[in-house]
Amino acid sequence: MEKLRASDPSWIGGHRLLGRLGAGGMGAVYLGRTADGALAAVKVILPEHAGDAGFRVRFRREAEAARRVDSPWAVRVTGSGTEDERPWLATEFVPGPALSEAVTRCGPLPARSVRVLGRLLARALASVHAAGLVHRDVKPGNVLLGADEPRLIDFGVARVTGATSLTATGLVVGTPGFLAPEQATEGATVGPAGDVFSLGCLLAYAATGRLPFGSGAVDALLYRTVHEEPDLEGIDDPGLRTLLNAVLDKDPAARPTAAAVDGLIAEDAPNGSIDWLPGDVVQLIADRAATVLALPGIDATLADESGTPAPARRGLLLLAGAGAVAVAGGAFAVREWLRDDDTTGSRADARTWTIGVQADLSGPRAADGRAQERGVRLALDRFNSLADKPFTLRVKVLDDRGEPAAAERAAERFARDRDVLAVVGPTDDPATTAVLGIYDEAMLPLVTVSSQQISFAVRSMRSFFQAVPSDVALAYPIRNRLVLRPDVQRLGVLVDRAGGQSAYLTGYFLNRIVVDSTDGTTYPRVVPAGTRDLAPVVADLLAHHSDAFFHAGDRAGAARAARTLAATSYKGPRMAMHSAMGARFLEDAGDAAEGWEFVSPCVGATAPAVKQFAAAHRKKYGGAPAAWAAEAYDAAGLVLAALTALARKNRPPARADLVAKIAASSYHGISRDYAFGKGNRLKGQAAHLHGVRGGAFHYLGPLATSEN
């Protein structure tokens, strides 16, 4: 929860607003308190939407839909003002984390917890369907874990039974990854069975910590939802697995109803307790409730509607089943939240501004994170050494360990720090996905050089700049290098599931664009994660006349493929994903590594354009720059150029102005030229070719990512 901003109202519909719970493109949600002390979550629509008659109709429908649902496991509407100057809707306040946060922080739930959760949510959905509605957006973020029971929330896209799943513009309503197959098909009817399928996806996520149909590009995700079986690996409980197979049936008519799901689960439903959840989740619920509800003296800082200060009050919470909550600890947390978080010390030097680096410095991609931190530091060193510099810069670094929860905390610290004007990072896709909403609401420019996901499941990314070719964009130079040559007619593509979503998407799109845009053909093969013996697969690829070879997978799999291919008579071009590059590939593949090539978003340390940067890196850090260092140097340079253009007197530019300036900029870096198009994605992207020659990696030059 955040403190109120100067532009926020103090009162809405008889609710004194205490703080911000969240915000989006349509409005903000506040923690409010009525005159009798009851707490509520109050959704307030932004003024620019309040004047839209169509939007008011939709908001009125949301309020009416939510009122029609009568269930202890769905949030209850406590008031609304759909015709007020600023429309609002108040629901009971659930002081607990979303299911998505609980799984992210504490890991997958045990089978019993998943069964209980499924039974209670099935009852909530049965009430929704009994009211003649379809929720249409059942997902972990719309389930709150309260101190007594879970609650289904957000009826913003609920419709009467029988409505179509797509808007007039063809936009899928709901959240990809939790949509039913029929919801992903244009013109399909939305029915209660779609909610049951979404419930199955939610329960599979709760049990495994991952989406049953993967993640990544929306079109690929929807395709897998329609055509492939769910990933239930790791769910060993027979009863739970049987239930999930039933509710995730592709045929809506074959799925049980929500009421039937309730009957299929034998686990006893609790009576107002949360002892069915693991201890660490219970503690998370207790901590969250204590932090939010112990509001020491907050009323004394606000005036009531007549302008008279109200007497101070203190909200207290004791949680049964979770042990006694230390209210003093919760009060301290809220006092910390209320104070200005000026973590950079004195602000006396108004011409010293801060660039943030959010990176994985101690997790699985620590080497990449450290390289990026060094690149940014070298960019600031160079700028600060200029005699005529218009201001001085300093760097502030936060380690998110590559963990989404830690990434959120780091982003919140940067967002609150008024000295931080822009941030370079995060290092990987999950951390980036976790923080986009935080940076967007603060309009704090975020420039990533190594998050290559093709799409991110958030609604607004105005302040986010993806200054790196996506995994899919790299498929074009791979095609150009391997297929657009006279000696190649068929490309063999080996997709190793051990490489995760990135490998799957790269192989999938490479296969598609070769077929769609060249006169060549492909022969794709997919192997399960953990496949050790690749000889039969490689033999099959060669038997089908593959005269070029691409491996989409992890480093260990690429080394196995290299050794297997070296044992054959094959002499054609061979390539693997850039994520396989590194000393371990050379060690594991041995002599078989010779001749392999890699298309990478990273420039080589021996490239002519990098010569001066590499010399500065060696001088300061004692060695050549690693992958991603030059790209981070460029990202910082891009921000510095925009800051310099906006610098006025002793005041730093507004974050929103810096976002706009970066979006409109073009910048010549040492690794590539930077300009941004729709969605702040990199235009005119460039990739780089690396290869193993004489037992070592060599930089072979730049490659265009053009589709032509």
XYZ file of C-alpha atoms in Angstrom:
708
model
C 0.000 0.000 0.000
C 1.179 3.537 -0.810
C 0.414 6.804 0.904
C -2.080 9.165 -0.722
C -0.796 11.575 -3.328
C -1.523 15.283 -3.436
C -3.932 14.749 -6.352
C -5.898 11.992 -4.587
C -9.267 12.751 -2.968
C -9.570 12.564 0.821
C -13.172 11.387 0.794
C -15.303 9.343 -1.606
C -18.898 8.363 -0.906
C -18.611 8.576 2.868
C -15.250 6.773 2.915
C -12.199 8.475 4.340
C -9.361 7.333 2.082
C -6.285 6.067 3.956
C -3.914 4.938 1.222
C -3.524 3.519 -2.272
C -3.928 -0.219 -2.781
C -3.230 -0.134 -6.514
C -3.909 1.650 -9.776
C -4.361 1.000 -13.471
C -5.256 2.742 -16.669
C -8.901 3.257 -15.660
C -8.626 4.331 -12.051
C -7.203 3.697 -8.614
C -8.188 1.479 -5.694
C -7.939 2.974 -2.204
C -8.198 1.655 1.318
C -11.161 3.515 2.782
C -12.879 3.666 6.161
C -16.479 4.550 6.874
C -17.687 6.622 9.810
C -18.335 3.473 11.852
C -14.763 2.277 11.288
C -15.441 -0.396 8.640
C -12.682 -0.806 6.052
C -13.386 -1.092 2.330
C -11.545 -1.307 -0.974
C -12.810 1.681 -2.951
C -12.355 1.700 -6.721
C -12.482 5.273 -8.080
C -12.582 6.020 -11.802
C -10.226 8.601 -13.310
C -11.834 11.925 -14.323
C -10.988 11.423 -18.003
C -13.102 8.257 -18.067
C -15.899 9.585 -15.870
C -17.149 11.744 -18.751
C -17.349 8.789 -21.149
C -20.976 7.637 -21.304
C -20.008 4.203 -22.617
C -17.498 3.723 -19.826
C -20.121 4.658 -17.229
C -22.452 2.026 -18.669
C -19.742 -0.619 -18.355
C -18.875 0.476 -14.818
C -22.549 0.411 -13.844
C -22.759 -3.118 -15.227
C -19.749 -4.155 -13.115
C -21.390 -2.823 -9.964
C -24.671 -4.538 -10.762
C -22.926 -7.822 -11.546
C -20.964 -7.782 -8.312
C -24.117 -7.057 -6.276
C -25.874 -10.092 -7.730
C -23.268 -12.533 -6.397
C -24.055 -13.819 -2.917
C -21.265 -15.989 -1.578
C -18.961 -15.904 1.447
C -16.105 -16.685 -0.989
C -16.705 -13.692 -3.281
C -16.105 -10.113 -2.159
C -19.278 -8.339 -1.125
C -20.225 -4.942 -2.518
C -20.695 -2.447 0.326
C -21.586 0.659 -1.676
C -21.382 2.352 -5.056
C -21.776 5.706 -6.737
C -21.998 4.912 -10.433
C -23.725 8.230 -11.187
C -21.435 10.429 -9.061
C -19.092 12.956 -10.644
C -16.279 10.457 -10.021
C -17.871 6.991 -10.160
C -16.833 4.612 -7.400
C -17.452 1.098 -6.138
C -16.695 -0.126 -2.608
C -16.261 -3.762 -1.615
C -15.306 -5.432 1.619
C -11.597 -5.135 2.266
C -9.611 -8.399 2.384
C -6.272 -7.698 4.126
C -4.328 -10.492 2.542
C -2.101 -11.302 -0.441
C -3.318 -12.471 -3.818
C -2.846 -16.162 -4.551
C -0.297 -15.183 -7.213
C 1.846 -13.406 -4.614
C 1.556 -16.272 -2.124
C 2.780 -18.809 -4.696
C 5.559 -16.492 -5.887
C 6.820 -15.849 -2.349
C 6.184 -19.223 -0.703
C 6.173 -21.710 -3.556
C 3.505 -24.175 -4.764
C 0.784 -25.284 -2.353
C 0.490 -28.885 -1.120
C -2.243 -31.053 -2.615
C -4.612 -30.695 0.358
C -4.400 -26.909 0.216
C -5.125 -26.955 -3.520
C -8.150 -29.205 -3.013
C -9.604 -26.969 -0.279
C -8.947 -23.879 -2.363
C -10.628 -25.548 -5.340
C -13.705 -26.442 -3.325
C -14.184 -22.932 -1.948
C -13.614 -21.213 -5.287
C -15.936 -23.685 -7.001
C -18.627 -22.587 -4.538
C -17.911 -18.947 -5.337
C -18.220 -19.655 -9.058
C -21.418 -21.630 -8.505
C -22.882 -18.472 -6.938
C -21.658 -16.391 -9.871
C -23.275 -18.776 -12.334
C -26.489 -18.996 -10.287
C -26.759 -15.217 -10.657
C -26.751 -15.675 -14.434
C -23.193 -14.380 -14.824
C -19.863 -15.593 -16.142
C -16.785 -14.170 -14.401
C -14.448 -14.513 -17.458
C -11.216 -13.623 -15.620
C -10.598 -16.311 -12.994
C -6.867 -16.157 -12.246
C -4.529 -16.146 -9.208
C -4.402 -12.338 -9.135
C -8.176 -12.263 -8.664
C -8.152 -14.514 -5.599
C -7.287 -12.893 -2.274
C -6.242 -15.028 0.698
C -7.941 -13.482 3.702
C -7.468 -14.136 7.376
C -10.583 -16.299 7.375
C -11.199 -17.585 3.837
C -10.230 -16.892 0.213
C -12.269 -14.442 -1.853
C -12.897 -14.211 -5.582
C -12.681 -10.572 -6.694
C -12.958 -8.315 -9.772
C -16.173 -8.595 -11.749
C -15.030 -5.882 -14.146
C -15.370 -8.116 -17.234
C -18.252 -10.300 -16.012
C -21.032 -10.844 -18.549
C -24.428 -12.479 -18.640
C -24.346 -16.098 -19.745
C -24.219 -16.455 -23.532
C -22.220 -13.322 -24.366
C -19.394 -13.764 -26.873
C -15.836 -13.975 -25.664
C -14.471 -11.265 -27.939
C -15.193 -7.594 -28.291
C -16.125 -6.068 -31.597
C -12.449 -5.380 -32.293
C -11.481 -9.020 -31.754
C -9.737 -8.482 -28.408
C -9.638 -11.552 -26.193
C -11.338 -10.786 -22.866
C -9.592 -12.364 -19.907
C -6.008 -13.339 -19.181
C -4.085 -15.599 -21.605
C -2.816 -18.610 -19.718
C -6.115 -18.892 -17.823
C -8.514 -18.705 -20.779
C -10.552 -21.684 -21.914
C -9.977 -22.920 -25.476
C -13.391 -21.625 -26.529
C -12.560 -18.145 -25.154
C -9.534 -18.031 -27.440
C -11.677 -18.645 -30.511
C -13.335 -15.697 -32.212
C -17.120 -15.748 -32.039
C -17.238 -18.491 -29.409
C -19.885 -18.307 -26.721
C -18.745 -17.547 -23.209
C -20.345 -19.881 -20.716
C -19.867 -21.096 -17.149
C -17.706 -23.945 -18.474
C -15.060 -21.364 -19.408
C -14.817 -20.295 -15.760
C -14.397 -23.938 -14.737
C -11.493 -24.344 -17.178
C -9.910 -21.147 -15.809
C -10.331 -22.541 -12.290
C -8.439 -25.640 -13.418
C -5.588 -23.467 -14.747
C -5.538 -21.576 -11.446
C -5.393 -24.767 -9.381
C -2.643 -26.221 -11.602
C -0.672 -23.003 -11.072
C -1.210 -23.224 -7.306
C 0.022 -26.831 -7.282
C 3.089 -26.364 -9.510
C 3.984 -22.659 -9.484
C 3.791 -22.472 -13.281
C 1.118 -21.945 -15.929
C -0.245 -25.221 -17.344
C 0.128 -23.987 -20.937
C 3.379 -22.082 -20.473
C 3.959 -18.374 -20.990
C 5.401 -16.009 -23.576
C 3.870 -14.718 -26.789
C 0.085 -14.488 -26.573
C -0.586 -16.155 -29.923
C 1.667 -19.107 -29.071
C 0.094 -19.358 -25.603
C -3.434 -19.396 -27.034
C -2.377 -21.971 -29.626
C -1.080 -24.304 -26.916
C -4.267 -23.801 -24.889
C -6.390 -24.881 -27.843
C -4.206 -27.699 -29.207
C -1.873 -29.063 -26.504
C -2.344 -30.906 -23.228
C -1.695 -29.066 -19.930
C 1.618 -29.447 -18.135
C 0.747 -31.195 -14.849
C 4.285 -32.454 -14.200
C 4.966 -32.768 -10.476
C 1.332 -33.254 -9.394
C 1.527 -36.713 -7.834
C -1.767 -36.710 -5.898
C -4.063 -39.039 -7.942
C -7.316 -37.369 -6.884
C -6.081 -33.869 -7.677
C -4.679 -34.958 -11.026
C -8.004 -36.612 -11.954
C -9.880 -33.456 -11.007
C -7.588 -31.234 -13.061
C -7.873 -33.490 -16.097
C -11.661 -33.221 -15.850
C -11.906 -29.444 -15.513
C -9.219 -28.865 -18.180
C -11.026 -30.901 -20.826
C -10.921 -29.143 -24.216
C -14.640 -29.824 -24.717
C -16.780 -27.428 -22.627
C -19.627 -29.956 -22.512
C -17.345 -32.583 -20.955
C -16.291 -30.415 -18.015
C -18.129 -30.628 -14.682
C -20.098 -27.596 -13.549
C -18.778 -25.463 -10.723
C -21.346 -27.016 -8.385
C -20.246 -30.482 -9.500
C -16.589 -29.610 -8.856
C -17.582 -28.825 -5.268
C -19.069 -32.315 -4.997
C -16.068 -34.008 -6.619
C -13.676 -32.743 -3.922
C -13.853 -34.828 -0.769
C -11.655 -32.510 1.307
C -13.642 -30.930 4.131
C -14.191 -27.210 3.686
C -12.895 -25.203 6.662
C -15.187 -23.071 8.760
C -13.542 -19.658 8.803
C -9.983 -20.876 9.444
C -6.880 -20.927 7.276
C -5.109 -23.859 8.911
C -5.425 -25.716 5.584
C -2.718 -23.455 4.171
C 1.037 -23.987 4.751
C 2.580 -22.140 7.691
C 4.613 -19.714 5.582
C 1.487 -18.653 3.665
C -0.404 -18.191 6.935
C 2.439 -16.017 8.201
C 2.370 -13.976 4.975
C -1.365 -13.378 5.455
C -0.798 -12.383 9.089
C 2.058 -10.033 8.243
C 0.109 -8.381 5.444
C -2.953 -7.884 7.604
C -0.933 -6.438 10.485
C 0.954 -4.053 8.211
C -2.155 -2.715 6.504
C -4.576 -2.614 9.399
C -2.396 -1.242 12.186
C -2.756 2.387 11.137
C -1.314 4.492 13.958
C -2.864 7.921 14.208
C -3.409 8.231 10.490
C -6.708 10.090 10.892
C -4.931 12.931 12.653
C -3.198 13.843 9.391
C -6.427 14.150 7.411
C -9.285 16.621 7.609
C -12.891 15.488 7.350
C -15.272 16.913 4.745
C -15.963 19.967 6.877
C -12.244 20.680 7.274
C -12.138 19.663 10.941
C -9.440 17.177 11.916
C -10.893 13.899 13.111
C -9.684 12.250 16.327
C -6.922 9.727 15.936
C -7.855 6.069 15.849
C -5.812 2.892 15.842
C -6.949 -0.222 13.993
C -5.917 -3.532 15.538
C -6.003 -7.062 14.220
C -5.621 -10.442 15.915
C -5.608 -13.481 13.653
C -6.947 -16.801 14.841
C -4.972 -19.755 13.556
C -1.899 -17.646 12.829
C -0.799 -16.955 16.380
C -0.798 -13.523 17.992
C 0.264 -10.782 15.593
C 2.743 -8.267 16.976
C 0.721 -5.101 16.409
C 3.681 -2.923 17.309
C 5.625 -4.463 14.440
C 2.758 -3.786 12.048
C 2.503 -0.200 13.275
C 6.207 0.319 12.698
C 5.867 -0.981 9.136
C 3.111 1.514 8.401
C 5.062 4.382 9.965
C 7.937 3.457 7.645
C 5.491 3.468 4.739
C 4.153 6.908 5.678
C 7.502 8.673 5.894
C 9.330 10.078 2.871
C 11.763 7.430 1.665
C 14.727 9.651 0.809
C 17.390 6.962 0.728
C 20.044 8.962 -1.074
C 20.967 11.295 1.756
C 21.184 15.065 1.463
C 19.524 16.757 -1.501
C 21.621 19.901 -1.118
C 23.369 19.329 -4.455
C 20.416 19.766 -6.805
C 22.641 19.117 -9.820
C 23.599 15.604 -8.740
C 21.045 13.209 -10.155
C 20.688 9.442 -9.825
C 20.429 6.562 -12.279
C 19.276 3.261 -10.788
C 20.408 -0.245 -11.680
C 18.096 -3.112 -10.773
C 19.850 -6.398 -11.475
C 20.347 -9.992 -10.458
C 23.653 -9.738 -8.597
C 23.487 -12.905 -6.498
C 21.077 -15.248 -8.282
C 21.135 -17.473 -11.376
C 22.096 -14.615 -13.743
C 24.499 -12.840 -11.395
C 27.243 -12.704 -14.028
C 24.923 -10.893 -16.438
C 23.725 -8.538 -13.703
C 27.267 -7.643 -12.649
C 28.226 -7.009 -16.278
C 25.302 -4.610 -16.636
C 26.146 -2.791 -13.413
C 29.719 -2.305 -14.647
C 28.504 -1.018 -17.997
C 26.305 1.609 -16.350
C 29.077 2.669 -13.960
C 31.496 3.147 -16.858
C 28.934 5.272 -18.717
C 28.503 7.511 -15.663
C 32.277 7.689 -15.124
C 32.743 8.909 -18.678
C 29.943 11.465 -18.380
C 31.124 12.791 -15.008
C 34.652 13.241 -16.405
C 33.434 15.829 -18.932
C 34.547 19.366 -18.065
C 31.369 20.977 -19.410
C 28.841 18.466 -18.062
C 25.491 20.111 -17.192
C 25.031 17.994 -14.065
C 26.674 15.193 -12.101
C 25.346 11.648 -11.958
C 25.582 8.911 -9.392
C 24.428 5.299 -9.545
C 22.234 3.456 -7.071
C 22.216 -0.344 -7.354
C 19.664 -2.793 -5.950
C 20.062 -6.577 -6.134
C 16.785 -8.405 -6.871
C 18.464 -11.866 -7.053
C 16.336 -12.603 -10.122
C 13.356 -13.265 -7.830
C 9.996 -11.633 -8.709
C 9.126 -10.805 -5.080
C 12.530 -9.204 -4.439
C 12.240 -7.430 -7.780
C 8.962 -5.850 -6.685
C 10.529 -4.587 -3.467
C 13.476 -3.096 -5.363
C 11.138 -1.400 -7.848
C 9.058 0.076 -5.037
C 12.206 1.539 -3.443
C 13.275 3.122 -6.720
C 9.763 4.419 -7.401
C 9.637 6.144 -3.998
C 13.122 7.658 -4.272
C 12.549 11.070 -5.848
C 16.223 11.403 -6.804
C 16.111 8.401 -9.139
C 15.246 9.598 -12.645
C 15.599 6.329 -14.602
C 16.483 2.680 -14.029
C 18.441 0.190 -16.135
C 17.233 -3.402 -15.681
C 16.008 -5.907 -14.620
C 18.172 -8.768 -15.832
C 15.597 -11.427 -16.712
C 11.994 -11.852 -17.871
C 10.269 -12.936 -14.610
C 11.700 -9.991 -12.659
C 10.779 -7.575 -15.452
C 7.231 -8.922 -15.615
C 6.875 -8.465 -11.851
C 7.875 -4.785 -11.804
C 6.361 -3.231 -14.931
C 3.206 -2.042 -13.190
C 5.198 -0.388 -10.392
C 7.448 1.568 -12.750
C 4.550 2.449 -15.026
C 2.461 3.932 -12.238
C 5.444 6.001 -11.084
C 6.213 6.924 -14.742
C 9.832 6.061 -13.955
C 11.744 5.172 -17.146
C 12.847 1.532 -17.124
C 15.311 0.381 -19.801
C 16.078 -3.329 -20.054
C 18.867 -4.723 -22.198
C 18.440 -8.434 -21.436
C 14.715 -9.168 -20.925
C 13.856 -10.678 -24.293
C 10.301 -11.892 -23.779
C 8.150 -11.039 -26.795
C 5.206 -9.815 -24.715
C 4.460 -9.058 -21.084
C 1.116 -9.769 -19.431
C 0.430 -6.263 -18.147
C -1.984 -3.683 -19.501
C 0.221 -0.630 -19.548
C 3.950 -0.264 -20.205
C 4.295 3.437 -20.986
C 7.591 3.885 -19.144
C 9.178 0.577 -20.224
C 11.796 0.431 -22.994
C 12.871 -2.980 -24.300
C 16.288 -2.009 -25.685
C 17.098 -5.520 -26.903
C 15.822 -7.732 -29.728
C 13.287 -10.262 -28.474
C 13.909 -13.983 -28.807
C 11.482 -13.983 -31.726
C 13.249 -11.063 -33.477
C 16.484 -13.061 -33.393
C 14.793 -15.783 -35.445
C 15.152 -13.582 -38.552
C 18.968 -13.275 -38.582
C 19.162 -16.971 -37.686
C 17.042 -17.717 -40.769
C 19.159 -15.392 -42.911
C 22.412 -16.988 -41.779
C 21.288 -20.619 -42.057
C 18.758 -20.737 -44.903
C 19.385 -17.817 -47.277
C 22.368 -19.523 -48.890
C 22.682 -21.696 -52.002
C 23.800 -24.876 -50.238
C 20.806 -25.151 -47.873
C 17.294 -26.291 -48.761
C 16.022 -27.839 -45.519
C 16.668 -26.617 -41.977
C 16.569 -29.175 -39.198
C 15.288 -27.603 -35.955
C 15.796 -29.449 -32.672
C 13.791 -27.877 -29.833
C 14.880 -29.079 -26.391
C 12.236 -28.321 -23.754
C 15.051 -27.965 -21.205
C 15.613 -24.504 -22.705
C 12.229 -23.310 -21.428
C 9.872 -20.872 -23.078
C 12.615 -18.926 -24.821
C 13.846 -22.010 -26.675
C 10.344 -23.113 -27.589
C 9.405 -19.720 -29.031
C 12.660 -19.327 -30.935
C 12.280 -22.760 -32.529
C 8.580 -22.238 -33.205
C 8.993 -18.886 -34.955
C 12.129 -19.914 -36.820
C 10.246 -22.884 -38.243
C 7.313 -20.651 -39.210
C 9.241 -17.833 -40.890
C 11.409 -20.198 -42.921
C 8.284 -21.823 -44.350
C 6.389 -18.541 -44.797
C 9.137 -16.344 -46.246
C 11.597 -18.556 -48.141
C 11.492 -21.369 -50.673
C 13.246 -23.571 -48.140
C 11.660 -26.168 -45.874
C 12.114 -27.255 -42.263
C 12.089 -30.494 -40.336
C 11.367 -29.745 -36.648
C 11.712 -32.144 -33.721
C 10.845 -31.464 -30.075
C 12.400 -33.482 -27.246
C 11.305 -33.497 -23.594
C 13.428 -31.806 -20.962
C 16.016 -34.210 -19.587
C 16.571 -36.112 -22.848
C 20.152 -37.366 -22.689
C 20.494 -39.458 -25.828
C 20.043 -37.253 -28.876
C 21.453 -39.755 -31.381
C 18.043 -41.049 -32.607
C 16.713 -37.506 -33.029
C 19.806 -36.266 -34.878
C 19.737 -39.356 -37.103
C 16.109 -38.640 -37.932
C 16.893 -35.005 -38.791
C 19.684 -36.062 -41.137
C 17.573 -38.855 -42.656
C 15.071 -36.187 -43.674
C 17.800 -34.362 -45.618
C 18.455 -31.498 -43.210
C 21.419 -29.602 -44.642
C 21.493 -26.951 -41.880
C 21.034 -27.550 -38.167
C 19.680 -25.339 -35.352
C 19.496 -26.303 -31.674
C 16.985 -24.413 -29.491
C 17.678 -25.336 -25.890
C 20.024 -24.875 -22.975
C 23.829 -24.985 -22.860
C 24.075 -28.621 -21.770
C 21.726 -29.741 -24.539
C 23.658 -27.740 -27.146
C 26.888 -29.441 -26.089
C 25.222 -32.882 -26.344
C 23.903 -31.965 -29.785
C 27.385 -30.856 -30.871
C 28.968 -34.132 -29.746
C 26.201 -36.180 -31.352
C 26.424 -34.299 -34.645
C 30.219 -34.593 -34.680
C 29.881 -38.379 -34.595
C 28.070 -38.310 -37.965
C 29.245 -37.377 -41.442
C 27.357 -34.066 -41.333
C 29.490 -31.068 -42.402
C 26.866 -28.361 -42.913
C 26.195 -25.127 -40.930
C 25.244 -25.551 -37.298
C 23.974 -23.032 -34.781
C 22.606 -22.828 -31.240
C 20.884 -20.124 -29.197
C 23.051 -17.382 -27.707
C 22.167 -18.576 -24.200
C 24.390 -21.620 -24.880
C 27.507 -19.483 -25.400
C 30.181 -19.610 -22.750
C 33.174 -21.506 -21.462
C 30.993 -24.411 -20.312
C 29.867 -25.072 -23.892
C 33.500 -25.286 -24.999
C 34.355 -27.579 -22.090
C 31.341 -29.895 -22.485
C 31.419 -30.077 -26.290
C 35.206 -30.368 -26.588
C 36.470 -30.616 -30.167
C 32.861 -30.901 -31.361
C 32.331 -27.205 -30.570
C 34.423 -26.195 -33.578
C 32.422 -24.432 -36.277
C 29.297 -23.768 -34.212
C 27.788 -20.280 -34.485
C 25.512 -18.157 -32.314
C 23.295 -15.177 -33.119
C 23.323 -12.934 -30.056
C 21.933 -9.553 -29.018
C 25.354 -8.854 -27.447
C 28.256 -7.299 -29.294
C 31.675 -8.937 -28.955
C 34.433 -7.390 -26.840
C 36.710 -7.337 -29.913
C 34.306 -5.387 -32.137
C 35.908 -2.156 -33.444
C 33.062 -0.018 -32.072
C 33.701 -1.369 -28.560
C 37.460 -0.774 -28.503
C 37.523 2.292 -26.210
C 34.837 0.883 -23.911
C 36.713 -2.413 -23.623
C 39.931 -0.554 -22.748
C 38.143 1.426 -20.007
C 36.607 -1.804 -18.684
C 39.993 -3.521 -18.518
C 41.503 -0.542 -16.739
C 38.798 -0.373 -14.078
C 37.868 -4.036 -13.658
C 40.980 -5.887 -14.808
C 39.431 -7.847 -17.661
C 37.454 -7.737 -20.887
C 33.778 -6.791 -20.676
C 31.387 -9.729 -20.409
C 28.152 -10.138 -22.339
C 25.583 -7.373 -21.713
C 28.129 -4.848 -20.377
C 28.303 -2.828 -23.605
C 24.524 -2.942 -23.972
C 24.059 -1.567 -20.429
C 26.653 1.122 -21.229
C 24.505 2.080 -24.224
C 21.286 2.051 -22.177
C 22.826 4.479 -19.694
C 24.085 6.614 -22.586
C 20.593 6.722 -24.065
C 19.205 7.983 -20.757
C 22.040 10.492 -20.340
C 21.424 11.961 -23.796
C 17.737 12.467 -22.981
C 18.570 13.979 -19.582
C 21.052 16.397 -21.157
C 18.471 17.537 -23.701
C 15.944 18.211 -20.915
C 18.317 19.769 -18.338
C 17.094 23.157 -17.095
C 18.733 25.251 -14.356
C 18.992 23.275 -11.103
C 15.865 21.160 -11.457
C 15.851 17.613 -12.806
C 13.246 16.876 -15.485
C 9.969 15.249 -14.532
C 10.012 11.501 -14.954
C 7.118 11.659 -17.435
C 9.034 14.173 -19.570
C 12.043 11.865 -19.577
C 9.844 8.942 -20.668
C 8.541 11.003 -23.590
C 12.030 12.160 -24.558
C 13.492 8.640 -24.586
C 10.536 7.379 -26.619
C 11.169 10.051 -29.271
C 14.979 9.717 -29.260
C 17.399 8.072 -31.606
C 20.781 7.186 -30.172
C 23.964 5.824 -31.747
C 25.471 3.343 -29.316
C 28.543 1.145 -29.456
C 26.490 -2.052 -29.747
C 23.674 -0.815 -32.024
C 21.554 2.199 -32.937
C 18.582 2.783 -30.650
C 15.137 4.066 -31.595
C 11.766 2.924 -30.328
C 8.524 2.193 -32.113
C 5.105 1.008 -31.025
C 5.056 -0.174 -27.435
C 8.557 1.292 -26.899
C 10.082 -1.695 -28.674
C 13.439 -1.410 -30.355
C 13.336 -0.454 -34.050
C 16.043 -1.161 -36.617
C 17.301 -3.950 -34.389
C 20.763 -5.378 -34.878
C 22.126 -8.730 -33.787
C 25.661 -10.061 -33.638
C 27.263 -13.232 -34.935
C 29.732 -15.227 -32.836
C 31.430 -18.493 -33.690
C 33.863 -21.080 -32.367
C 37.090 -20.914 -34.311
C 40.269 -22.660 -33.181
C 38.662 -23.776 -29.918
C 37.638 -20.269 -28.795
C 34.741 -17.868 -29.291
C 35.295 -15.128 -31.867
C 33.163 -12.129 -32.751
C 32.263 -12.441 -36.456
C 30.336 -9.198 -36.982
C 26.875 -7.572 -36.919
C 23.726 -9.030 -38.473
C 20.488 -7.302 -39.447
C 17.249 -8.524 -37.855
C 15.228 -7.274 -40.819
C 12.425 -9.578 -41.904
C 13.400 -9.023 -45.556
